[in-house]
CSV table of C-alpha atoms in Angstrom, one decimal:
chain,number,residue,atom,x,y,z
A,1,UNK,CA,-40.2,61.6,-66.9
A,2,UNK,CA,-40.1,65.3,-67.3
A,3,UNK,CA,-39.2,65.7,-63.7
A,4,UNK,CA,-36.2,63.4,-64.2
A,5,UNK,CA,-34.9,65.4,-67.1
A,6,UNK,CA,-35.4,68.6,-65.2
A,7,UNK,CA,-33.5,67.1,-62.3
A,8,UNK,CA,-30.7,66.1,-64.7
A,9,UNK,CA,-30.6,69.6,-66.1
A,10,UNK,CA,-30.2,71.1,-62.6
A,11,UNK,CA,-27.8,68.4,-61.5
A,12,UNK,CA,-25.4,68.3,-64.5
A,13,UNK,CA,-23.8,71.7,-64.1
A,14,UNK,CA,-22.6,70.7,-60.6
A,15,UNK,CA,-21.2,67.5,-61.7
A,16,UNK,CA,-17.5,67.8,-62.6
A,17,UNK,CA,-16.8,66.0,-65.8
A,18,UNK,CA,-13.0,65.8,-65.4
A,19,UNK,CA,-11.0,62.9,-66.5
A,20,UNK,CA,-10.0,62.1,-62.9
A,21,UNK,CA,-13.6,61.4,-61.9
A,22,UNK,CA,-14.3,57.7,-61.7
A,23,UNK,CA,-16.6,56.3,-64.2
A,24,UNK,CA,-19.9,55.5,-62.4
A,25,UNK,CA,-20.8,52.7,-64.8
A,26,UNK,CA,-17.4,51.1,-64.1
A,27,UNK,CA,-18.1,51.4,-60.3
A,28,UNK,CA,-21.5,49.8,-60.7
A,29,UNK,CA,-20.0,47.0,-62.9
A,30,UNK,CA,-17.5,46.3,-60.1
A,31,UNK,CA,-20.4,46.3,-57.6
A,32,UNK,CA,-22.4,44.0,-59.8
A,33,UNK,CA,-19.4,41.6,-60.1
A,34,UNK,CA,-19.2,41.3,-56.4
A,35,UNK,CA,-22.9,41.2,-55.6
A,36,UNK,CA,-23.7,38.8,-58.4
A,37,UNK,CA,-21.0,36.4,-57.4
A,38,UNK,CA,-23.5,35.3,-54.7
A,39,UNK,CA,-25.9,33.0,-56.4
A,40,UNK,CA,-27.8,32.0,-53.3
A,41,UNK,CA,-27.5,32.2,-49.6
A,42,UNK,CA,-29.2,31.3,-46.4
A,43,UNK,CA,-28.7,33.5,-43.3
A,44,UNK,CA,-30.1,33.8,-39.8
A,45,UNK,CA,-31.6,37.2,-39.2
A,46,UNK,CA,-32.6,39.2,-36.1
A,47,UNK,CA,-35.2,41.9,-36.7
A,48,UNK,CA,-35.8,44.9,-34.5
A,49,UNK,CA,-38.7,47.2,-35.4
A,50,UNK,CA,-38.4,50.8,-34.2
A,51,UNK,CA,-41.7,52.4,-35.2
A,52,UNK,CA,-43.3,54.7,-32.7
A,53,UNK,CA,-46.7,53.0,-32.6
A,54,UNK,CA,-45.5,49.4,-32.9
A,55,UNK,CA,-44.2,47.5,-29.9
A,56,UNK,CA,-42.5,44.4,-30.9
A,57,UNK,CA,-39.7,42.3,-29.3
A,58,UNK,CA,-36.7,41.4,-31.3
A,59,UNK,CA,-37.6,38.6,-33.7
A,60,UNK,CA,-35.6,35.9,-35.3
A,61,UNK,CA,-36.0,34.2,-38.7
A,62,UNK,CA,-34.0,32.5,-41.4
A,63,UNK,CA,-33.8,34.1,-44.8
A,64,UNK,CA,-33.2,32.4,-48.1
A,65,UNK,CA,-32.2,34.1,-51.3
A,66,UNK,CA,-31.6,32.8,-54.8
A,67,UNK,CA,-30.8,34.8,-57.9
A,68,UNK,CA,-32.4,36.5,-59.6
A,69,UNK,CA,-35.2,37.5,-57.2
A,70,UNK,CA,-36.2,34.7,-55.0
A,71,UNK,CA,-36.6,35.5,-51.3
A,72,UNK,CA,-38.1,33.4,-48.6
A,73,UNK,CA,-38.4,33.9,-44.8
A,74,UNK,CA,-39.0,31.2,-42.3
A,75,UNK,CA,-39.7,31.7,-38.6
A,76,UNK,CA,-41.7,30.2,-35.8
A,77,UNK,CA,-42.6,33.7,-34.7
A,78,UNK,CA,-44.7,36.4,-36.3
A,79,UNK,CA,-42.3,38.7,-38.1
A,80,UNK,CA,-42.6,42.0,-39.9
A,81,UNK,CA,-40.1,43.2,-42.4
A,82,UNK,CA,-40.1,46.5,-44.3
A,83,UNK,CA,-41.1,46.0,-47.9
A,84,UNK,CA,-38.6,48.6,-48.9
A,85,UNK,CA,-35.3,47.0,-48.8
A,86,UNK,CA,-36.5,43.4,-49.3
A,87,UNK,CA,-38.1,43.9,-52.7
A,88,UNK,CA,-35.0,43.3,-54.9
A,89,UNK,CA,-34.6,47.0,-55.6
A,90,UNK,CA,-31.0,46.6,-56.8
A,91,UNK,CA,-31.9,43.9,-59.3
A,92,UNK,CA,-34.9,45.9,-60.4
A,93,UNK,CA,-32.7,49.0,-61.0
A,94,UNK,CA,-29.8,47.2,-62.6
A,95,UNK,CA,-31.8,45.0,-64.8
A,96,UNK,CA,-33.5,47.9,-66.5
A,97,UNK,CA,-31.9,50.8,-68.4
A,98,UNK,CA,-30.6,53.5,-66.1
A,99,UNK,CA,-28.4,56.6,-66.1
A,100,UNK,CA,-25.6,56.9,-63.5
A,101,UNK,CA,-24.0,60.1,-62.5
A,102,UNK,CA,-20.9,60.3,-60.3
A,103,UNK,CA,-21.4,63.2,-57.9
A,104,UNK,CA,-18.3,63.0,-55.8
A,105,UNK,CA,-17.3,61.5,-52.5
A,106,UNK,CA,-18.8,61.7,-49.0
A,107,UNK,CA,-17.6,60.4,-45.6
A,108,UNK,CA,-19.7,57.7,-43.9
A,109,UNK,CA,-18.4,56.6,-40.5
A,110,UNK,CA,-15.1,58.2,-41.2
A,111,UNK,CA,-14.6,56.4,-44.5
A,112,UNK,CA,-14.8,58.1,-48.0
A,113,UNK,CA,-17.4,56.7,-50.2
A,114,UNK,CA,-18.2,57.2,-53.9
A,115,UNK,CA,-21.6,58.8,-54.3
A,116,UNK,CA,-23.5,57.8,-57.4
A,117,UNK,CA,-27.0,59.0,-58.5
A,118,UNK,CA,-29.0,56.5,-60.4
A,119,UNK,CA,-31.9,57.4,-62.5
A,120,UNK,CA,-33.9,54.4,-63.6
A,121,UNK,CA,-35.1,54.8,-67.2
A,122,UNK,CA,-37.4,51.8,-67.4
A,123,UNK,CA,-41.1,52.0,-67.9
A,124,UNK,CA,-42.7,53.6,-64.9
A,125,UNK,CA,-40.0,52.6,-62.4
A,126,UNK,CA,-41.1,52.5,-58.8
A,127,UNK,CA,-37.9,54.2,-57.7
A,128,UNK,CA,-37.5,57.5,-59.6
A,129,UNK,CA,-34.1,58.4,-58.2
A,130,UNK,CA,-31.6,56.4,-56.1
A,131,UNK,CA,-28.4,57.6,-54.5
A,132,UNK,CA,-25.8,54.9,-53.7
A,133,UNK,CA,-22.8,55.3,-51.5
A,134,UNK,CA,-20.2,52.8,-52.6
A,135,UNK,CA,-17.0,51.8,-50.8
A,136,UNK,CA,-14.1,52.5,-53.2
A,137,UNK,CA,-12.0,49.6,-51.7
A,138,UNK,CA,-14.6,46.9,-51.6
A,139,UNK,CA,-17.1,48.1,-54.1
A,140,UNK,CA,-19.9,47.3,-51.8
A,141,UNK,CA,-22.9,49.6,-51.1
A,142,UNK,CA,-22.8,51.2,-47.7
A,143,UNK,CA,-25.9,53.4,-48.1
A,144,UNK,CA,-28.7,53.8,-50.5
A,145,UNK,CA,-31.3,56.5,-50.6
A,146,UNK,CA,-34.3,55.8,-52.8
A,147,UNK,CA,-37.0,58.3,-53.8
A,148,UNK,CA,-40.1,56.3,-54.8
A,149,UNK,CA,-42.9,57.3,-57.0
A,150,UNK,CA,-45.6,57.1,-54.3
A,151,UNK,CA,-44.1,55.7,-51.1
A,152,UNK,CA,-41.8,58.5,-50.0
A,153,UNK,CA,-38.1,58.2,-49.4
A,154,UNK,CA,-36.2,55.4,-47.7
A,155,UNK,CA,-32.6,55.0,-46.7
A,156,UNK,CA,-30.8,51.8,-46.1
A,157,UNK,CA,-27.4,51.6,-44.3
A,158,UNK,CA,-25.3,48.5,-44.6
A,159,UNK,CA,-22.5,47.3,-42.4
A,160,UNK,CA,-20.1,44.6,-43.5
A,161,UNK,CA,-18.2,43.0,-40.6
A,162,UNK,CA,-17.4,39.6,-42.0
A,163,UNK,CA,-14.2,39.8,-44.1
A,164,UNK,CA,-14.5,38.0,-47.4
A,165,UNK,CA,-18.3,38.0,-47.5
A,166,UNK,CA,-20.0,40.4,-49.9
A,167,UNK,CA,-23.1,40.5,-47.9
A,168,UNK,CA,-24.0,42.8,-45.0
A,169,UNK,CA,-23.9,41.8,-41.4
A,170,UNK,CA,-26.3,44.7,-40.4
A,171,UNK,CA,-28.8,46.6,-42.3
A,172,UNK,CA,-30.8,49.6,-41.1
A,173,UNK,CA,-33.9,50.6,-43.1
A,174,UNK,CA,-35.2,54.1,-42.4
A,175,UNK,CA,-38.6,54.8,-44.0
A,176,UNK,CA,-41.7,56.9,-43.9
A,177,UNK,CA,-44.8,55.1,-42.9
A,178,UNK,CA,-48.1,56.7,-44.0
A,179,UNK,CA,-51.1,57.4,-41.8
A,180,UNK,CA,-52.3,54.2,-40.2
A,181,UNK,CA,-55.9,53.6,-39.5
A,182,UNK,CA,-56.2,50.4,-37.5
A,183,UNK,CA,-59.7,49.8,-36.2
A,184,UNK,CA,-59.0,50.8,-32.6
A,185,UNK,CA,-62.3,49.6,-31.2
A,186,UNK,CA,-61.9,46.3,-32.8
A,187,UNK,CA,-59.5,44.8,-30.4
A,188,UNK,CA,-58.6,46.1,-27.0
A,189,UNK,CA,-59.6,48.5,-24.3
A,190,UNK,CA,-59.9,52.2,-25.2
A,191,UNK,CA,-62.1,53.4,-22.4
A,192,UNK,CA,-60.0,55.0,-19.7
A,193,UNK,CA,-56.9,54.9,-21.8
A,194,UNK,CA,-55.5,57.9,-23.5
A,195,UNK,CA,-55.2,57.3,-27.2
A,196,UNK,CA,-52.1,59.1,-28.3
A,197,UNK,CA,-53.3,60.3,-31.7
A,198,UNK,CA,-49.9,61.5,-32.7
A,199,UNK,CA,-48.7,57.9,-32.5
A,200,UNK,CA,-51.5,56.6,-34.8
A,201,UNK,CA,-52.0,59.4,-37.4
A,202,UNK,CA,-49.9,61.2,-39.9
A,203,UNK,CA,-46.6,60.4,-41.5
A,204,UNK,CA,-44.2,58.5,-39.2
A,205,UNK,CA,-40.6,57.7,-39.6
A,206,UNK,CA,-39.7,54.2,-38.8
A,207,UNK,CA,-36.5,52.2,-38.6
A,208,UNK,CA,-36.0,48.5,-38.8
A,209,UNK,CA,-32.6,47.0,-37.8
A,210,UNK,CA,-31.8,43.7,-39.3
A,211,UNK,CA,-28.7,41.8,-38.2
A,212,UNK,CA,-27.4,38.9,-40.3
A,213,UNK,CA,-25.4,36.0,-39.0
A,214,UNK,CA,-24.3,32.5,-40.0
A,215,UNK,CA,-24.2,33.1,-43.8
A,216,UNK,CA,-24.3,29.9,-45.9
A,217,UNK,CA,-23.4,31.2,-49.4
A,218,UNK,CA,-23.7,29.4,-52.8
A,219,UNK,CA,-24.8,26.1,-51.4
A,220,UNK,CA,-27.4,25.5,-54.1
A,221,UNK,CA,-30.6,26.2,-52.3
A,222,UNK,CA,-33.5,24.0,-53.5
A,223,UNK,CA,-36.1,26.0,-55.4
A,224,UNK,CA,-38.8,24.1,-53.5
A,225,UNK,CA,-38.1,26.3,-50.4
A,226,UNK,CA,-39.3,29.4,-52.3
A,227,UNK,CA,-42.4,27.7,-53.5
A,228,UNK,CA,-43.9,27.2,-50.1
A,229,UNK,CA,-46.6,29.6,-48.8
A,230,UNK,CA,-46.1,33.2,-49.9
A,231,UNK,CA,-46.1,36.2,-47.6
A,232,UNK,CA,-49.4,38.0,-47.1
B,1,UNK,CA,-69.6,25.8,8.0
B,2,UNK,CA,-68.3,23.3,5.5
B,3,UNK,CA,-71.6,21.4,5.7
B,4,UNK,CA,-73.5,24.6,5.1
B,5,UNK,CA,-71.4,25.5,2.1
B,6,UNK,CA,-71.9,22.0,0.7
B,7,UNK,CA,-75.6,22.3,1.1
B,8,UNK,CA,-75.6,25.7,-0.6
B,9,UNK,CA,-73.5,24.3,-3.4
B,10,UNK,CA,-75.9,21.4,-3.7
B,11,UNK,CA,-78.8,23.8,-4.0
B,12,UNK,CA,-77.0,25.8,-6.7
B,13,UNK,CA,-75.9,22.8,-8.8
B,14,UNK,CA,-79.2,21.0,-8.7
B,15,UNK,CA,-81.0,24.1,-10.2
B,16,UNK,CA,-81.4,24.0,-13.9
B,17,UNK,CA,-80.8,27.8,-14.2
B,18,UNK,CA,-77.3,27.2,-12.9
B,19,UNK,CA,-76.5,25.6,-16.2
B,20,UNK,CA,-77.9,28.4,-18.3
B,21,UNK,CA,-74.7,30.4,-17.8
B,22,UNK,CA,-72.5,27.4,-18.8
B,23,UNK,CA,-74.6,26.7,-21.8
B,24,UNK,CA,-74.6,30.3,-22.9
B,25,UNK,CA,-70.9,30.6,-22.5
B,26,UNK,CA,-70.4,27.4,-24.5
B,27,UNK,CA,-72.6,28.8,-27.3
B,28,UNK,CA,-71.1,32.3,-27.3
B,29,UNK,CA,-67.6,30.9,-27.5
B,30,UNK,CA,-68.3,28.3,-30.1
B,31,UNK,CA,-70.1,30.9,-32.3
B,32,UNK,CA,-67.2,33.2,-32.0
B,33,UNK,CA,-64.7,30.5,-32.7
B,34,UNK,CA,-66.8,29.3,-35.7
B,35,UNK,CA,-67.0,32.8,-37.1
B,36,UNK,CA,-63.2,33.2,-36.7
B,37,UNK,CA,-62.7,29.9,-38.4
B,38,UNK,CA,-64.8,31.2,-41.3
B,39,UNK,CA,-63.7,34.8,-41.5
B,40,UNK,CA,-60.5,35.0,-39.3
B,41,UNK,CA,-58.2,35.7,-42.2
B,42,UNK,CA,-60.4,38.4,-43.6
B,43,UNK,CA,-60.5,40.1,-40.2
B,44,UNK,CA,-56.7,39.8,-39.9
B,45,UNK,CA,-56.3,41.5,-43.3
B,46,UNK,CA,-58.8,44.2,-42.3
B,47,UNK,CA,-56.9,45.0,-39.1
B,48,UNK,CA,-53.4,44.9,-40.7
B,49,UNK,CA,-54.3,46.4,-44.1
B,50,UNK,CA,-52.3,49.6,-43.5
B,51,UNK,CA,-49.4,47.9,-41.9
B,52,UNK,CA,-49.2,45.4,-44.8
B,53,UNK,CA,-48.6,48.4,-47.2
B,54,UNK,CA,-45.2,49.0,-45.5
B,55,UNK,CA,-44.4,45.5,-44.1
B,56,UNK,CA,-44.2,42.0,-45.2
B,57,UNK,CA,-45.9,40.0,-42.5
B,58,UNK,CA,-45.1,36.4,-41.9
B,59,UNK,CA,-46.6,34.1,-39.3
B,60,UNK,CA,-50.0,33.2,-38.0
B,61,UNK,CA,-51.8,36.1,-36.3
B,62,UNK,CA,-55.2,34.5,-36.4
B,63,UNK,CA,-54.4,31.9,-33.8
B,64,UNK,CA,-55.9,30.5,-30.6
B,65,UNK,CA,-54.6,33.3,-28.5
B,66,UNK,CA,-56.2,36.0,-30.7
B,67,UNK,CA,-59.5,34.2,-30.7
B,68,UNK,CA,-59.4,33.8,-26.9
B,69,UNK,CA,-58.5,37.5,-26.5
B,70,UNK,CA,-61.5,38.5,-28.7
B,71,UNK,CA,-63.8,36.1,-26.8
B,72,UNK,CA,-62.5,37.6,-23.5
B,73,UNK,CA,-63.9,40.9,-24.6
B,74,UNK,CA,-67.3,39.4,-24.1
B,75,UNK,CA,-66.4,38.8,-20.4
B,76,UNK,CA,-67.1,42.2,-19.0
B,77,UNK,CA,-70.3,42.7,-21.1
B,78,UNK,CA,-72.1,39.4,-21.1
B,79,UNK,CA,-70.7,37.1,-18.4
B,80,UNK,CA,-71.9,39.3,-15.5
B,81,UNK,CA,-75.4,38.8,-16.7
B,82,UNK,CA,-74.9,35.0,-16.7
B,83,UNK,CA,-73.5,35.1,-13.1
B,84,UNK,CA,-76.3,37.1,-11.6
B,85,UNK,CA,-79.0,34.7,-13.0
B,86,UNK,CA,-77.8,32.3,-10.2
B,87,UNK,CA,-76.3,34.5,-7.6
B,88,UNK,CA,-79.1,37.0,-7.7
B,89,UNK,CA,-81.5,34.3,-6.7
B,90,UNK,CA,-79.4,32.8,-3.9
B,91,UNK,CA,-81.2,34.6,-1.0
B,92,UNK,CA,-84.4,35.8,-2.7
B,93,UNK,CA,-85.1,32.4,-4.1
B,94,UNK,CA,-85.4,31.0,-0.5
B,95,UNK,CA,-87.4,34.0,0.6
B,96,UNK,CA,-89.8,33.5,-2.2
B,97,UNK,CA,-90.3,29.8,-1.6
B,98,UNK,CA,-90.5,30.3,2.2
B,99,UNK,CA,-87.7,28.0,3.1
B,100,UNK,CA,-85.8,30.6,5.2
B,101,UNK,CA,-88.3,30.2,8.1
B,102,UNK,CA,-87.7,26.5,8.1
B,103,UNK,CA,-83.9,26.8,7.6
B,104,UNK,CA,-83.4,29.4,10.3
B,105,UNK,CA,-85.2,27.3,13.0
B,106,UNK,CA,-82.2,25.0,12.7
B,107,UNK,CA,-79.1,25.8,14.8
B,108,UNK,CA,-77.6,27.8,12.1
B,109,UNK,CA,-76.5,31.4,12.6
B,110,UNK,CA,-77.6,34.0,10.1
B,111,UNK,CA,-74.0,35.2,9.7
B,112,UNK,CA,-73.0,31.6,9.0
B,113,UNK,CA,-75.7,31.2,6.4
B,114,UNK,CA,-74.8,34.5,4.7
B,115,UNK,CA,-71.1,33.5,4.6
B,116,UNK,CA,-72.0,30.0,3.3
B,117,UNK,CA,-74.2,31.5,0.5
B,118,UNK,CA,-71.5,34.0,-0.4
B,119,UNK,CA,-68.8,31.3,-0.6
B,120,UNK,CA,-71.2,29.1,-2.7
B,121,UNK,CA,-71.8,32.0,-5.0
B,122,UNK,CA,-68.1,32.6,-5.4
B,123,UNK,CA,-67.5,28.9,-6.1
B,124,UNK,CA,-70.2,29.0,-8.8
B,125,UNK,CA,-68.5,32.1,-10.3
B,126,UNK,CA,-65.2,30.2,-10.1
B,127,UNK,CA,-66.6,27.2,-11.9
B,128,UNK,CA,-68.1,29.5,-14.6
B,129,UNK,CA,-64.8,31.2,-15.1
B,130,UNK,CA,-62.8,27.9,-15.3
B,131,UNK,CA,-65.3,26.6,-17.8
B,132,UNK,CA,-65.0,29.8,-19.7
B,133,UNK,CA,-61.2,29.6,-19.6
B,134,UNK,CA,-61.1,26.0,-20.8
B,135,UNK,CA,-63.4,26.4,-23.7
B,136,UNK,CA,-62.2,29.8,-24.8
B,137,UNK,CA,-58.5,29.3,-24.5
B,138,UNK,CA,-58.3,25.5,-24.6
B,139,UNK,CA,-60.5,24.9,-27.6
B,140,UNK,CA,-59.2,28.0,-29.4
B,141,UNK,CA,-55.7,26.7,-29.1
B,142,UNK,CA,-56.7,23.2,-30.3
B,143,UNK,CA,-58.6,24.6,-33.3
B,144,UNK,CA,-56.4,27.5,-34.3
B,145,UNK,CA,-53.0,26.7,-32.9
B,146,UNK,CA,-50.5,28.9,-31.1
B,147,UNK,CA,-48.9,32.1,-32.3
B,148,UNK,CA,-48.0,35.7,-31.3
B,149,UNK,CA,-50.8,38.0,-30.3
B,150,UNK,CA,-51.4,41.4,-31.9
B,151,UNK,CA,-53.1,43.7,-29.4
B,152,UNK,CA,-54.1,47.3,-30.3
B,153,UNK,CA,-54.5,49.7,-27.4
B,154,UNK,CA,-52.9,53.1,-27.9
B,155,UNK,CA,-50.3,51.4,-30.2
B,156,UNK,CA,-49.8,48.1,-31.9
B,157,UNK,CA,-48.2,45.5,-29.7
B,158,UNK,CA,-47.0,42.1,-30.9
B,159,UNK,CA,-46.8,39.9,-27.8
B,160,UNK,CA,-44.7,36.8,-28.4
B,161,UNK,CA,-46.3,33.4,-28.0
B,162,UNK,CA,-44.1,32.3,-25.1
B,163,UNK,CA,-45.1,35.4,-23.2
B,164,UNK,CA,-48.8,34.8,-23.4
B,165,UNK,CA,-50.0,32.0,-21.2
B,166,UNK,CA,-49.3,33.8,-18.0
B,167,UNK,CA,-51.1,36.9,-19.3
B,168,UNK,CA,-54.2,34.8,-20.1
B,169,UNK,CA,-54.1,33.1,-16.7
B,170,UNK,CA,-53.8,36.5,-15.0
B,171,UNK,CA,-56.6,37.9,-17.2
B,172,UNK,CA,-58.9,35.0,-16.1
B,173,UNK,CA,-57.9,35.5,-12.5
B,174,UNK,CA,-58.7,39.2,-12.8
B,175,UNK,CA,-62.0,38.3,-14.6
B,176,UNK,CA,-62.9,36.0,-11.8
B,177,UNK,CA,-62.4,38.8,-9.2
B,178,UNK,CA,-64.5,41.1,-11.4
B,179,UNK,CA,-67.3,38.5,-11.7
B,180,UNK,CA,-67.2,37.8,-8.0
B,181,UNK,CA,-67.7,41.5,-7.3
B,182,UNK,CA,-70.8,41.4,-9.6
B,183,UNK,CA,-71.9,38.2,-7.9
B,184,UNK,CA,-71.5,39.9,-4.5
B,185,UNK,CA,-73.6,42.9,-5.6
B,186,UNK,CA,-76.3,40.6,-6.8
B,187,UNK,CA,-76.2,38.7,-3.5
B,188,UNK,CA,-76.6,41.9,-1.6
B,189,UNK,CA,-79.8,42.8,-3.6
B,190,UNK,CA,-80.9,39.2,-3.3
B,191,UNK,CA,-80.7,39.4,0.5
B,192,UNK,CA,-82.9,42.6,0.4
B,193,UNK,CA,-85.6,41.1,-1.9
B,194,UNK,CA,-88.3,38.6,-1.4
B,195,UNK,CA,-88.7,37.6,-5.1
B,196,UNK,CA,-86.3,36.1,-7.5
B,197,UNK,CA,-86.6,38.4,-10.4
B,198,UNK,CA,-86.1,41.7,-8.7
B,199,UNK,CA,-82.4,41.4,-7.6
B,200,UNK,CA,-81.4,39.8,-11.0
B,201,UNK,CA,-83.0,42.6,-13.0
B,202,UNK,CA,-81.7,45.3,-10.6
B,203,UNK,CA,-78.2,44.0,-10.9
B,204,UNK,CA,-78.4,43.8,-14.6
B,205,UNK,CA,-79.8,47.3,-14.9
B,206,UNK,CA,-77.0,48.7,-12.7
B,207,UNK,CA,-74.4,46.9,-14.8
B,208,UNK,CA,-75.8,48.2,-18.0
B,209,UNK,CA,-76.1,51.7,-16.7
B,210,UNK,CA,-72.7,51.8,-15.1
B,211,UNK,CA,-71.1,50.1,-18.2
B,212,UNK,CA,-72.6,52.8,-20.4
B,213,UNK,CA,-71.3,55.6,-18.1
B,214,UNK,CA,-67.9,53.9,-17.8
B,215,UNK,CA,-67.6,53.6,-21.6
B,216,UNK,CA,-68.5,57.2,-22.5
B,217,UNK,CA,-65.5,59.5,-22.6
B,218,UNK,CA,-67.5,62.5,-21.7
B,219,UNK,CA,-66.3,65.0,-19.1
B,220,UNK,CA,-69.7,64.9,-17.4
B,221,UNK,CA,-69.1,61.3,-16.5
B,222,UNK,CA,-65.4,61.5,-15.9
B,223,UNK,CA,-65.8,62.6,-12.3
B,224,UNK,CA,-68.0,59.6,-11.3
B,225,UNK,CA,-66.3,56.9,-13.4
B,226,UNK,CA,-63.7,56.1,-10.7
B,227,UNK,CA,-66.6,55.2,-8.3
B,228,UNK,CA,-68.3,52.8,-10.6
B,229,UNK,CA,-67.6,49.1,-10.3
B,230,UNK,CA,-67.8,48.6,-14.0
B,231,UNK,CA,-64.9,51.0,-14.5
B,232,UNK,CA,-62.7,48.3,-13.1
B,233,UNK,CA,-64.2,45.2,-14.7
B,234,UNK,CA,-62.3,45.4,-18.0
B,235,UNK,CA,-58.9,46.1,-16.5
B,236,UNK,CA,-57.9,42.5,-17.3
B,237,UNK,CA,-57.0,44.0,-20.7
B,238,UNK,CA,-54.1,45.8,-19.0
B,239,UNK,CA,-52.4,42.4,-18.7
B,240,UNK,CA,-52.0,42.5,-22.5
B,241,UNK,CA,-50.1,45.8,-22.6
B,242,UNK,CA,-46.6,45.5,-24.0
B,243,UNK,CA,-45.3,46.8,-20.7
B,244,UNK,CA,-47.7,45.6,-18.0
B,245,UNK,CA,-48.6,48.3,-15.5
B,246,UNK,CA,-48.7,46.0,-12.4
B,247,UNK,CA,-49.5,48.8,-10.0
B,248,UNK,CA,-52.6,49.8,-11.9
B,249,UNK,CA,-53.8,46.2,-12.1
B,250,UNK,CA,-53.2,45.6,-8.4
B,251,UNK,CA,-55.0,48.9,-7.7
B,252,UNK,CA,-58.0,48.0,-9.9
B,253,UNK,CA,-58.2,44.4,-8.5
B,254,UNK,CA,-58.0,45.9,-4.9
B,255,UNK,CA,-60.9,48.1,-5.7
B,256,UNK,CA,-63.0,45.1,-6.8
B,257,UNK,CA,-61.9,43.1,-3.8
B,258,UNK,CA,-63.0,46.0,-1.6
B,259,UNK,CA,-66.3,46.1,-3.3
B,260,UNK,CA,-66.7,42.3,-2.6
B,261,UNK,CA,-65.9,42.9,1.1
B,262,UNK,CA,-68.3,45.9,1.4
B,263,UNK,CA,-71.1,44.0,-0.3
B,264,UNK,CA,-70.6,41.0,1.9
B,265,UNK,CA,-70.6,43.1,5.2
B,266,UNK,CA,-73.7,45.1,4.1
B,267,UNK,CA,-75.4,41.8,3.3
B,268,UNK,CA,-74.3,40.4,6.7
B,269,UNK,CA,-75.6,43.3,8.6
B,270,UNK,CA,-78.8,43.6,6.6
B,271,UNK,CA,-79.6,39.9,6.8
B,272,UNK,CA,-79.0,39.7,10.5
B,273,UNK,CA,-81.5,42.5,11.1
B,274,UNK,CA,-84.0,41.3,8.5
B,275,UNK,CA,-87.4,40.1,9.6
B,276,UNK,CA,-88.1,36.9,7.9
B,277,UNK,CA,-91.8,37.2,7.0
B,278,UNK,CA,-92.1,35.0,3.9
């Protein structure tokens, strides 16, 4: 908590408190109104994992979401999804007390975005500082950067290509993945093969691209769907 | 020739020891499958523990393909020993029991006899591999179902379910070539010996020694590894790489095929010149 206050002290002098600056809480309220208008949805997703030491073809699944925090994936294939980005971070932040600071605007893909720093004030929040880039026309999040307590920083970029739909059509999660120690000798040949240690050890940066299509929004998804087998 | 091969096959399949290999494979595979049925999920969690810190993982990784893949790892360690129990006795068994003298008084050429015995030995190896494939892959798929395969070589590869069957078939074909090379080596020693146990033990000792040398990543062994037959036995695993190195697999298989031919010709020359004294 001390760190957060120190951060605030450092940050505040640079934040212009002029009357022309948009109110960050009002921006977040507009965002909430748009996002929370979606009570539930079902969408087809395509997952592409881009982590140096993981080879995986593009995978397909169906995702189900229902407010406030129910998420379910169904697929005939084995799928891997980054925990960061699919753990209801927005709800977690917005449902707890937080401080929001408007820090100006930045261009993303040639479009000006509001930049808002969010400091969760809840009890031991997992995310200690989040930065949200919000489209001033649509009030939808185009990028988030989250600094977590013990899992590094992750960035999520969102693309919205379906007019009238408040949900992204593409999401790119960039994250740090800690040292991995998979028992190499357990499966597979190692003799005669060069083990690229740099691919297996140390902090790696990974990206997961998720493309969404065929949204079915607010169609009252049955709760039973979420009660089936949980992820490992 | 066909009659000679039939006779040799009859000899092999009427021997009790020919079924030791089949029984051993059945037991090994069933034990492995039973263990996986019991502790497969725990093993999966052990392997993917670090990944699961960063990823949600959905789907069945402990499936028939993973079990078959694990069981296949026994192939290059244990199955050679089961093959040589039969093929290592194919010439020396007759020398020991004195039937060569009787057999070679018949209008049968020595080269024809060697060829027939080699073909019979290869057929036995083929039967063993087919049996191995059926019970390791077939039963595993029935018990554990299908799914994607996670293979860890120098990285983690998730091979999709619909891309696996051909890989397994190719792996078993490669395994068959490898086991045939071992069988050919044991038949060469068998032709040189006059007792049953000698060629079997010699082949086993060579496999164990060569496997040990092939497995150690020590610079002292690096220079000789390419010349050891055992360095090529486990190349079936290359079939399970995310991007299959076809050239390497063909090269390794060619080396094994060359071994088979060399062992066959040495046996042919040796047996044609051999004095049958027992």
